[in-house]
Amino acid sequence: MQKLILIAGPSGAGKTTISEYLANTFAIPRVLTHTTRPMRPEERSKESYHFESDASFKKLHFFEHVKYGSYQYGSSKEALDQAWQDHDLVSLIVDIKGAQSYLAKLEKQVYFLYVTASSKKMLAERLIKRGDDPNKIKERLTGSELNVLPPTLQKYAHILVNDDWNQTKRQLDNIVKELSK
Ligand SMILES: Nc1ncnc2c1ncn2[C@@H]1O[C@H](COP(=O)(O)OP(=O)(O)OP(=O)(O)O)[C@@H](O)[C@H]1O
Ligand SMILES: Nc1nc2c(ncn2[C@@H]2O[C@H](COP(=O)(O)O)[C@@H](O)[C@H]2O)c(=O)[nH]1
């Protein structure tokens, strides 16, 4: 069965780092999504996201889309189906609302990986080190943007506390082994 490793969690938890590890170690590609936010220095167009203007974003057809902070984000079923043509296991990063949409629509095809860290302090320190704007960090680590796991999604979530990268890698290796059986 084609499966989707759906990754969600707070900003700085390590979602992108994990998806890159899955791609580099197991050739599990990440399905790219679309955003209107500006590119970060370490990002590349069509590798990190499809970067859109407000006008080009409006023209696209999405499976689900959300406003997160000041920007729009959206993902398409076409991109997922295209990735599934070549790979039975793919990953996708979304916020909690996006995770709800995928779990509701794709059900058992989804392996929901909720990534977090032990403290907000740890998340904030990582975002500072990544070079994020301190005002945006505050915004991202409060309210709905913190991507707290709601009680309704707890039964679907495989929770990964990404404090220690070596331990995380071992956990990911086991997850992929199970999903590849
Ligand atoms: N286990 C870890 N220990 C220390 N630093 C980590 C760990 N995992 C990831 N990082 C670092 O933390 C920073 C944030 O990671 P990453 O960009 O993957 O988070 P994210 O969840 O995708 O965040 P966002 O939602 O804001 O895009 C990066 O600089 C990354 O290298
Ligand atoms: N529901 C969706 N959420 C998405 C999508 N693409 C990314 N995201 C989530 O947005 C926030 C912010 O991302 P960032 O790259 O600016 O840090 C984060 O929680 C992502 O998981 C999408 O297509 N749909």
PDB file of C-alpha atoms and ligand atoms in Angstrom:
ATOM      1  CA  MET A   1       0.000   0.000   0.000  1.00  0.00           C
ATOM      2  CA  GLN A   2       1.234   3.485  -0.792  1.00  0.00           C
ATOM      3  CA  LYS A   3       1.880   5.355   2.430  1.00  0.00           C
ATOM      4  CA  LEU A   4       2.468   8.900   3.533  1.00  0.00           C
ATOM      5  CA  ILE A   5       4.677   9.850   6.476  1.00  0.00           C
ATOM      6  CA  LEU A   6       2.857  12.984   7.525  1.00  0.00           C
ATOM      7  CA  ILE A   7       5.110  15.181   9.671  1.00  0.00           C
ATOM      8  CA  ALA A   8       3.770  17.903  11.957  1.00  0.00           C
ATOM      9  CA  GLY A   9       4.897  19.639  15.130  1.00  0.00           C
ATOM     10  CA  PRO A  10       6.074  22.972  16.512  1.00  0.00           C
ATOM     11  CA  SER A  11       8.424  25.267  14.683  1.00  0.00           C
ATOM     12  CA  GLY A  12      12.018  24.207  15.368  1.00  0.00           C
ATOM     13  CA  ALA A  13      11.067  20.647  16.324  1.00  0.00           C
ATOM     14  CA  GLY A  14      13.041  19.307  13.377  1.00  0.00           C
ATOM     15  CA  LYS A  15      10.389  18.421  10.769  1.00  0.00           C
ATOM     16  CA  THR A  16      12.480  19.569   7.813  1.00  0.00           C
ATOM     17  CA  THR A  17      15.641  17.971   9.227  1.00  0.00           C
ATOM     18  CA  ILE A  18      13.777  14.674   9.572  1.00  0.00           C
ATOM     19  CA  SER A  19      12.317  14.807   6.071  1.00  0.00           C
ATOM     20  CA  GLU A  20      15.818  15.479   4.705  1.00  0.00           C
ATOM     21  CA  TYR A  21      17.199  12.496   6.638  1.00  0.00           C
ATOM     22  CA  LEU A  22      14.417  10.280   5.232  1.00  0.00           C
ATOM     23  CA  ALA A  23      15.186  11.490   1.715  1.00  0.00           C
ATOM     24  CA  ASN A  24      18.966  11.163   1.985  1.00  0.00           C
ATOM     25  CA  THR A  25      19.071   7.870   3.892  1.00  0.00           C
ATOM     26  CA  PHE A  26      16.079   5.961   2.542  1.00  0.00           C
ATOM     27  CA  ALA A  27      15.236   7.777  -0.704  1.00  0.00           C
ATOM     28  CA  ILE A  28      11.848   8.713   0.750  1.00  0.00           C
ATOM     29  CA  PRO A  29      11.017  11.904  -1.120  1.00  0.00           C
ATOM     30  CA  ARG A  30       9.218  14.842   0.431  1.00  0.00           C
ATOM     31  CA  VAL A  31       6.159  16.035  -1.422  1.00  0.00           C
ATOM     32  CA  LEU A  32       6.676  19.741  -1.973  1.00  0.00           C
ATOM     33  CA  THR A  33       4.033  22.194  -0.880  1.00  0.00           C
ATOM     34  CA  HIS A  34       3.390  25.800  -1.876  1.00  0.00           C
ATOM     35  CA  THR A  35       3.842  28.954   0.180  1.00  0.00           C
ATOM     36  CA  THR A  36       3.709  32.713  -0.171  1.00  0.00           C
ATOM     37  CA  ARG A  37       6.320  33.267   2.548  1.00  0.00           C
ATOM     38  CA  PRO A  38       9.755  34.561   1.517  1.00  0.00           C
ATOM     39  CA  MET A  39      12.544  32.070   0.981  1.00  0.00           C
ATOM     40  CA  ARG A  40      15.007  31.611   3.884  1.00  0.00           C
ATOM     41  CA  PRO A  41      18.729  31.931   3.114  1.00  0.00           C
ATOM     42  CA  GLU A  42      19.300  28.169   3.328  1.00  0.00           C
ATOM     43  CA  GLU A  43      16.281  27.326   1.156  1.00  0.00           C
ATOM     44  CA  ARG A  44      16.044  26.729  -2.567  1.00  0.00           C
ATOM     45  CA  SER A  45      13.102  27.212  -4.866  1.00  0.00           C
ATOM     46  CA  LYS A  46      11.447  23.911  -5.909  1.00  0.00           C
ATOM     47  CA  GLU A  47      13.548  22.021  -3.338  1.00  0.00           C
ATOM     48  CA  SER A  48      12.188  23.537  -0.133  1.00  0.00           C
ATOM     49  CA  TYR A  49       8.847  24.796  -1.435  1.00  0.00           C
ATOM     50  CA  HIS A  50       7.172  26.074  -4.540  1.00  0.00           C
ATOM     51  CA  PHE A  51       7.422  29.749  -3.628  1.00  0.00           C
ATOM     52  CA  GLU A  52       4.372  31.672  -4.851  1.00  0.00           C
ATOM     53  CA  SER A  53       3.086  35.220  -5.031  1.00  0.00           C
ATOM     54  CA  ASP A  54      -0.399  35.914  -3.616  1.00  0.00           C
ATOM     55  CA  ALA A  55      -1.687  35.984  -7.183  1.00  0.00           C
ATOM     56  CA  SER A  56      -0.068  32.713  -8.295  1.00  0.00           C
ATOM     57  CA  PHE A  57      -1.139  30.976  -5.040  1.00  0.00           C
ATOM     58  CA  LYS A  58      -4.791  31.908  -5.682  1.00  0.00           C
ATOM     59  CA  LYS A  59      -4.738  30.219  -9.085  1.00  0.00           C
ATOM     60  CA  LEU A  60      -3.673  26.818  -7.718  1.00  0.00           C
ATOM     61  CA  HIS A  61      -5.939  23.912  -6.832  1.00  0.00           C
ATOM     62  CA  PHE A  62      -5.205  22.551  -3.360  1.00  0.00           C
ATOM     63  CA  PHE A  63      -6.114  19.418  -1.432  1.00  0.00           C
ATOM     64  CA  GLU A  64      -5.862  21.596   1.678  1.00  0.00           C
ATOM     65  CA  HIS A  65      -4.501  25.032   2.432  1.00  0.00           C
ATOM     66  CA  VAL A  66      -4.002  27.192   5.525  1.00  0.00           C
ATOM     67  CA  LYS A  67      -2.978  30.672   6.567  1.00  0.00           C
ATOM     68  CA  TYR A  68      -0.083  30.356   9.011  1.00  0.00           C
ATOM     69  CA  GLY A  69       1.216  33.625  10.450  1.00  0.00           C
ATOM     70  CA  SER A  70       1.081  36.143   7.646  1.00  0.00           C
ATOM     71  CA  TYR A  71       1.475  33.646   4.818  1.00  0.00           C
ATOM     72  CA  GLN A  72      -0.441  31.034   2.838  1.00  0.00           C
ATOM     73  CA  TYR A  73       0.551  27.376   2.591  1.00  0.00           C
ATOM     74  CA  GLY A  74      -1.076  24.672   0.499  1.00  0.00           C
ATOM     75  CA  SER A  75      -0.585  21.134  -0.751  1.00  0.00           C
ATOM     76  CA  SER A  76      -2.020  19.306  -3.742  1.00  0.00           C
ATOM     77  CA  LYS A  77      -3.202  15.711  -4.162  1.00  0.00           C
ATOM     78  CA  GLU A  78      -1.654  15.749  -7.643  1.00  0.00           C
ATOM     79  CA  ALA A  79       1.829  16.224  -6.160  1.00  0.00           C
ATOM     80  CA  LEU A  80       1.222  13.361  -3.717  1.00  0.00           C
ATOM     81  CA  ASP A  81      -0.063  11.047  -6.469  1.00  0.00           C
ATOM     82  CA  GLN A  82       2.896  11.938  -8.646  1.00  0.00           C
ATOM     83  CA  ALA A  83       5.350  11.101  -5.839  1.00  0.00           C
ATOM     84  CA  TRP A  84       3.504   7.810  -5.234  1.00  0.00           C
ATOM     85  CA  GLN A  85       3.982   6.825  -8.857  1.00  0.00           C
ATOM     86  CA  ASP A  86       7.668   6.222  -8.168  1.00  0.00           C
ATOM     87  CA  HIS A  87       7.791   5.646  -4.386  1.00  0.00           C
ATOM     88  CA  ASP A  88       5.452   3.708  -2.089  1.00  0.00           C
ATOM     89  CA  LEU A  89       6.628   5.723   0.880  1.00  0.00           C
ATOM     90  CA  VAL A  90       6.803   9.516   0.766  1.00  0.00           C
ATOM     91  CA  SER A  91       6.791  12.317   3.354  1.00  0.00           C
ATOM     92  CA  LEU A  92       4.909  15.580   3.651  1.00  0.00           C
ATOM     93  CA  ILE A  93       5.205  18.397   6.213  1.00  0.00           C
ATOM     94  CA  VAL A  94       2.066  20.202   7.327  1.00  0.00           C
ATOM     95  CA  ASP A  95       0.669  22.171  10.250  1.00  0.00           C
ATOM     96  CA  ILE A  96      -1.922  20.630  12.596  1.00  0.00           C
ATOM     97  CA  LYS A  97      -4.890  21.743  10.475  1.00  0.00           C
ATOM     98  CA  GLY A  98      -3.277  20.140   7.445  1.00  0.00           C
ATOM     99  CA  ALA A  99      -2.658  16.960   9.429  1.00  0.00           C
ATOM    100  CA  GLN A 100      -6.356  16.855  10.333  1.00  0.00           C
ATOM    101  CA  SER A 101      -7.312  17.126   6.660  1.00  0.00           C
ATOM    102  CA  TYR A 102      -4.943  14.352   5.539  1.00  0.00           C
ATOM    103  CA  LEU A 103      -5.939  12.011   8.374  1.00  0.00           C
ATOM    104  CA  ALA A 104      -9.624  12.553   7.588  1.00  0.00           C
ATOM    105  CA  LYS A 105      -9.227  11.932   3.872  1.00  0.00           C
ATOM    106  CA  LEU A 106      -6.458   9.341   3.574  1.00  0.00           C
ATOM    107  CA  GLU A 107      -6.962   7.528   6.893  1.00  0.00           C
ATOM    108  CA  LYS A 108      -4.890   4.323   7.001  1.00  0.00           C
ATOM    109  CA  GLN A 109      -2.513   5.464   4.275  1.00  0.00           C
ATOM    110  CA  VAL A 110      -1.141   8.034   6.732  1.00  0.00           C
ATOM    111  CA  TYR A 111       1.630   7.408   9.247  1.00  0.00           C
ATOM    112  CA  PHE A 112       1.283  10.496  11.393  1.00  0.00           C
ATOM    113  CA  LEU A 113       4.618  11.512  12.923  1.00  0.00           C
ATOM    114  CA  TYR A 114       4.234  14.270  15.493  1.00  0.00           C
ATOM    115  CA  VAL A 115       7.677  15.716  16.152  1.00  0.00           C
ATOM    116  CA  THR A 116       8.385  17.828  19.203  1.00  0.00           C
ATOM    117  CA  ALA A 117      11.140  18.769  21.669  1.00  0.00           C
ATOM    118  CA  SER A 118      11.150  18.751  25.468  1.00  0.00           C
ATOM    119  CA  SER A 119      10.874  22.501  25.951  1.00  0.00           C
ATOM    120  CA  LYS A 120       9.887  25.725  24.222  1.00  0.00           C
ATOM    121  CA  LYS A 121      13.290  27.073  25.267  1.00  0.00           C
ATOM    122  CA  MET A 122      14.986  24.408  23.171  1.00  0.00           C
ATOM    123  CA  LEU A 123      12.763  25.232  20.188  1.00  0.00           C
ATOM    124  CA  ALA A 124      13.444  28.966  20.543  1.00  0.00           C
ATOM    125  CA  GLU A 125      17.207  28.416  20.768  1.00  0.00           C
ATOM    126  CA  ARG A 126      17.166  26.358  17.560  1.00  0.00           C
ATOM    127  CA  LEU A 127      15.185  29.034  15.728  1.00  0.00           C
ATOM    128  CA  ILE A 128      17.576  31.758  16.914  1.00  0.00           C
ATOM    129  CA  LYS A 129      20.504  29.647  15.721  1.00  0.00           C
ATOM    130  CA  ARG A 130      18.717  29.105  12.382  1.00  0.00           C
ATOM    131  CA  GLY A 131      18.639  32.902  12.018  1.00  0.00           C
ATOM    132  CA  ASP A 132      14.879  33.435  12.346  1.00  0.00           C
ATOM    133  CA  ASP A 133      13.571  36.916  13.141  1.00  0.00           C
ATOM    134  CA  PRO A 134      13.111  37.055  16.988  1.00  0.00           C
ATOM    135  CA  ASN A 135       9.637  38.661  16.607  1.00  0.00           C
ATOM    136  CA  LYS A 136       8.510  35.817  14.360  1.00  0.00           C
ATOM    137  CA  ILE A 137       9.874  33.251  16.816  1.00  0.00           C
ATOM    138  CA  LYS A 138       7.560  34.577  19.530  1.00  0.00           C
ATOM    139  CA  GLU A 139       4.625  34.412  17.100  1.00  0.00           C
ATOM    140  CA  ARG A 140       5.450  30.842  16.069  1.00  0.00           C
ATOM    141  CA  LEU A 141       5.797  29.553  19.603  1.00  0.00           C
ATOM    142  CA  THR A 142       2.438  30.788  20.882  1.00  0.00           C
ATOM    143  CA  GLY A 143      -1.244  30.098  20.192  1.00  0.00           C
ATOM    144  CA  SER A 144      -2.389  27.882  17.335  1.00  0.00           C
ATOM    145  CA  GLU A 145       0.930  28.300  15.543  1.00  0.00           C
ATOM    146  CA  LEU A 146       2.655  26.247  18.205  1.00  0.00           C
ATOM    147  CA  ASN A 147       1.026  23.223  16.572  1.00  0.00           C
ATOM    148  CA  VAL A 148       0.108  21.552  19.854  1.00  0.00           C
ATOM    149  CA  LEU A 149      -1.231  18.042  19.332  1.00  0.00           C
ATOM    150  CA  PRO A 150      -4.998  18.264  19.941  1.00  0.00           C
ATOM    151  CA  PRO A 151      -6.734  15.464  21.915  1.00  0.00           C
ATOM    152  CA  THR A 152      -8.667  14.418  18.767  1.00  0.00           C
ATOM    153  CA  LEU A 153      -5.416  13.569  16.949  1.00  0.00           C
ATOM    154  CA  GLN A 154      -3.608  11.904  19.855  1.00  0.00           C
ATOM    155  CA  LYS A 155      -4.779   8.408  18.962  1.00  0.00           C
ATOM    156  CA  TYR A 156      -3.285   8.710  15.453  1.00  0.00           C
ATOM    157  CA  ALA A 157       0.023  10.264  16.439  1.00  0.00           C
ATOM    158  CA  HIS A 158       3.395   8.584  16.699  1.00  0.00           C
ATOM    159  CA  ILE A 159       5.173  11.053  18.952  1.00  0.00           C
ATOM    160  CA  LEU A 160       8.879  11.612  18.421  1.00  0.00           C
ATOM    161  CA  VAL A 161      10.688  13.829  20.931  1.00  0.00           C
ATOM    162  CA  ASN A 162      13.602  15.107  18.875  1.00  0.00           C
ATOM    163  CA  ASP A 163      16.011  16.278  21.603  1.00  0.00           C
ATOM    164  CA  ASP A 164      18.933  14.060  20.700  1.00  0.00           C
ATOM    165  CA  TRP A 165      19.588  13.727  16.981  1.00  0.00           C
ATOM    166  CA  ASN A 166      21.361  10.351  17.252  1.00  0.00           C
ATOM    167  CA  GLN A 167      18.423   8.904  19.144  1.00  0.00           C
ATOM    168  CA  THR A 168      16.018  10.411  16.617  1.00  0.00           C
ATOM    169  CA  LYS A 169      17.905   8.774  13.758  1.00  0.00           C
ATOM    170  CA  ARG A 170      17.617   5.369  15.465  1.00  0.00           C
ATOM    171  CA  GLN A 171      13.896   5.883  15.938  1.00  0.00           C
ATOM    172  CA  LEU A 172      13.467   6.902  12.310  1.00  0.00           C
ATOM    173  CA  ASP A 173      15.416   3.857  11.137  1.00  0.00           C
ATOM    174  CA  ASN A 174      13.012   1.618  13.092  1.00  0.00           C
ATOM    175  CA  ILE A 175       9.945   3.429  11.765  1.00  0.00           C
ATOM    176  CA  VAL A 176      11.079   3.036   8.158  1.00  0.00           C
ATOM    177  CA  LYS A 177      11.875  -0.639   8.754  1.00  0.00           C
ATOM    178  CA  GLU A 178       8.337  -1.219  10.046  1.00  0.00           C
ATOM    179  CA  LEU A 179       6.685   0.756   7.252  1.00  0.00           C
ATOM    180  CA  SER A 180       8.704  -1.027   4.573  1.00  0.00           C
ATOM    181  CA  LYS A 181       7.564  -4.532   5.644  1.00  0.00           C
TER     182      LYS A 181
HETATM  183  N1  LIG B   1      17.850  16.991  17.452  1.00  0.00           N
HETATM  184  C1  LIG B   1      18.288  18.217  17.170  1.00  0.00           C
HETATM  185  N2  LIG B   1      19.201  18.795  17.983  1.00  0.00           N
HETATM  186  C2  LIG B   1      19.655  20.049  17.733  1.00  0.00           C
HETATM  187  N3  LIG B   1      19.273  20.807  16.665  1.00  0.00           N
HETATM  188  C3  LIG B   1      18.375  20.273  15.828  1.00  0.00           C
HETATM  189  C4  LIG B   1      17.845  18.960  16.026  1.00  0.00           C
HETATM  190  N4  LIG B   1      16.961  18.705  15.029  1.00  0.00           N
HETATM  191  C5  LIG B   1      16.960  19.806  14.243  1.00  0.00           C
HETATM  192  N5  LIG B   1      17.815  20.741  14.711  1.00  0.00           N
HETATM  193  C6  LIG B   1      18.085  22.085  14.159  1.00  0.00           C
HETATM  194  O1  LIG B   1      17.006  22.923  14.581  1.00  0.00           O
HETATM  195  C7  LIG B   1      16.693  23.882  13.556  1.00  0.00           C
HETATM  196  C8  LIG B   1      15.222  23.746  13.202  1.00  0.00           C
HETATM  197  O2  LIG B   1      15.041  22.493  12.544  1.00  0.00           O
HETATM  198  P1  LIG B   1      14.042  22.362  11.314  1.00  0.00           P
HETATM  199  O3  LIG B   1      14.218  23.506  10.375  1.00  0.00           O
HETATM  200  O4  LIG B   1      14.157  20.992  10.799  1.00  0.00           O
HETATM  201  O5  LIG B   1      12.657  22.541  12.113  1.00  0.00           O
HETATM  202  P2  LIG B   1      11.172  22.593  11.578  1.00  0.00           P
HETATM  203  O6  LIG B   1      10.349  21.796  12.517  1.00  0.00           O
HETATM  204  O7  LIG B   1      11.128  22.211  10.141  1.00  0.00           O
HETATM  205  O8  LIG B   1      10.844  24.139  11.759  1.00  0.00           O
HETATM  206  P3  LIG B   1       9.824  25.099  10.956  1.00  0.00           P
HETATM  207  O9  LIG B   1       8.436  24.546  11.154  1.00  0.00           O
HETATM  208  O10 LIG B   1      10.005  26.434  11.607  1.00  0.00           O
HETATM  209  O11 LIG B   1      10.229  25.125   9.519  1.00  0.00           O
HETATM  210  C9  LIG B   1      17.614  23.588  12.375  1.00  0.00           C
HETATM  211  O12 LIG B   1      18.671  24.498  12.418  1.00  0.00           O
HETATM  212  C10 LIG B   1      18.098  22.154  12.636  1.00  0.00           C
HETATM  213  O13 LIG B   1      19.393  21.924  12.127  1.00  0.00           O
HETATM  214  N1  LIG B   2      -1.490  22.756   6.154  1.00  0.00           N
HETATM  215  C1  LIG B   2      -0.297  22.954   5.568  1.00  0.00           C
HETATM  216  N2  LIG B   2       0.754  23.328   6.323  1.00  0.00           N
HETATM  217  C2  LIG B   2       1.933  23.485   5.694  1.00  0.00           C
HETATM  218  C3  LIG B   2       2.098  23.289   4.321  1.00  0.00           C
HETATM  219  N3  LIG B   2       3.396  23.523   3.998  1.00  0.00           N
HETATM  220  C4  LIG B   2       4.017  23.826   5.164  1.00  0.00           C
HETATM  221  N4  LIG B   2       3.140  23.804   6.181  1.00  0.00           N
HETATM  222  C5  LIG B   2       3.352  24.124   7.604  1.00  0.00           C
HETATM  223  O1  LIG B   2       3.447  25.518   7.726  1.00  0.00           O
HETATM  224  C6  LIG B   2       4.167  25.846   8.907  1.00  0.00           C
HETATM  225  C7  LIG B   2       5.218  26.881   8.598  1.00  0.00           C
HETATM  226  O2  LIG B   2       6.193  26.367   7.730  1.00  0.00           O
HETATM  227  P1  LIG B   2       7.606  27.107   7.538  1.00  0.00           P
HETATM  228  O3  LIG B   2       8.313  26.374   6.434  1.00  0.00           O
HETATM  229  O4  LIG B   2       7.316  28.531   7.213  1.00  0.00           O
HETATM  230  O5  LIG B   2       8.330  26.978   8.835  1.00  0.00           O
HETATM  231  C8  LIG B   2       4.798  24.536   9.401  1.00  0.00           C
HETATM  232  O6  LIG B   2       4.000  24.056  10.493  1.00  0.00           O
HETATM  233  C9  LIG B   2       4.631  23.625   8.220  1.00  0.00           C
HETATM  234  O7  LIG B   2       4.484  22.310   8.670  1.00  0.00           O
HETATM  235  C10 LIG B   2       0.956  22.923   3.555  1.00  0.00           C
HETATM  236  O8  LIG B   2       0.981  22.750   2.339  1.00  0.00           O
HETATM  237  N5  LIG B   2      -0.207  22.766   4.228  1.00  0.00           N
END
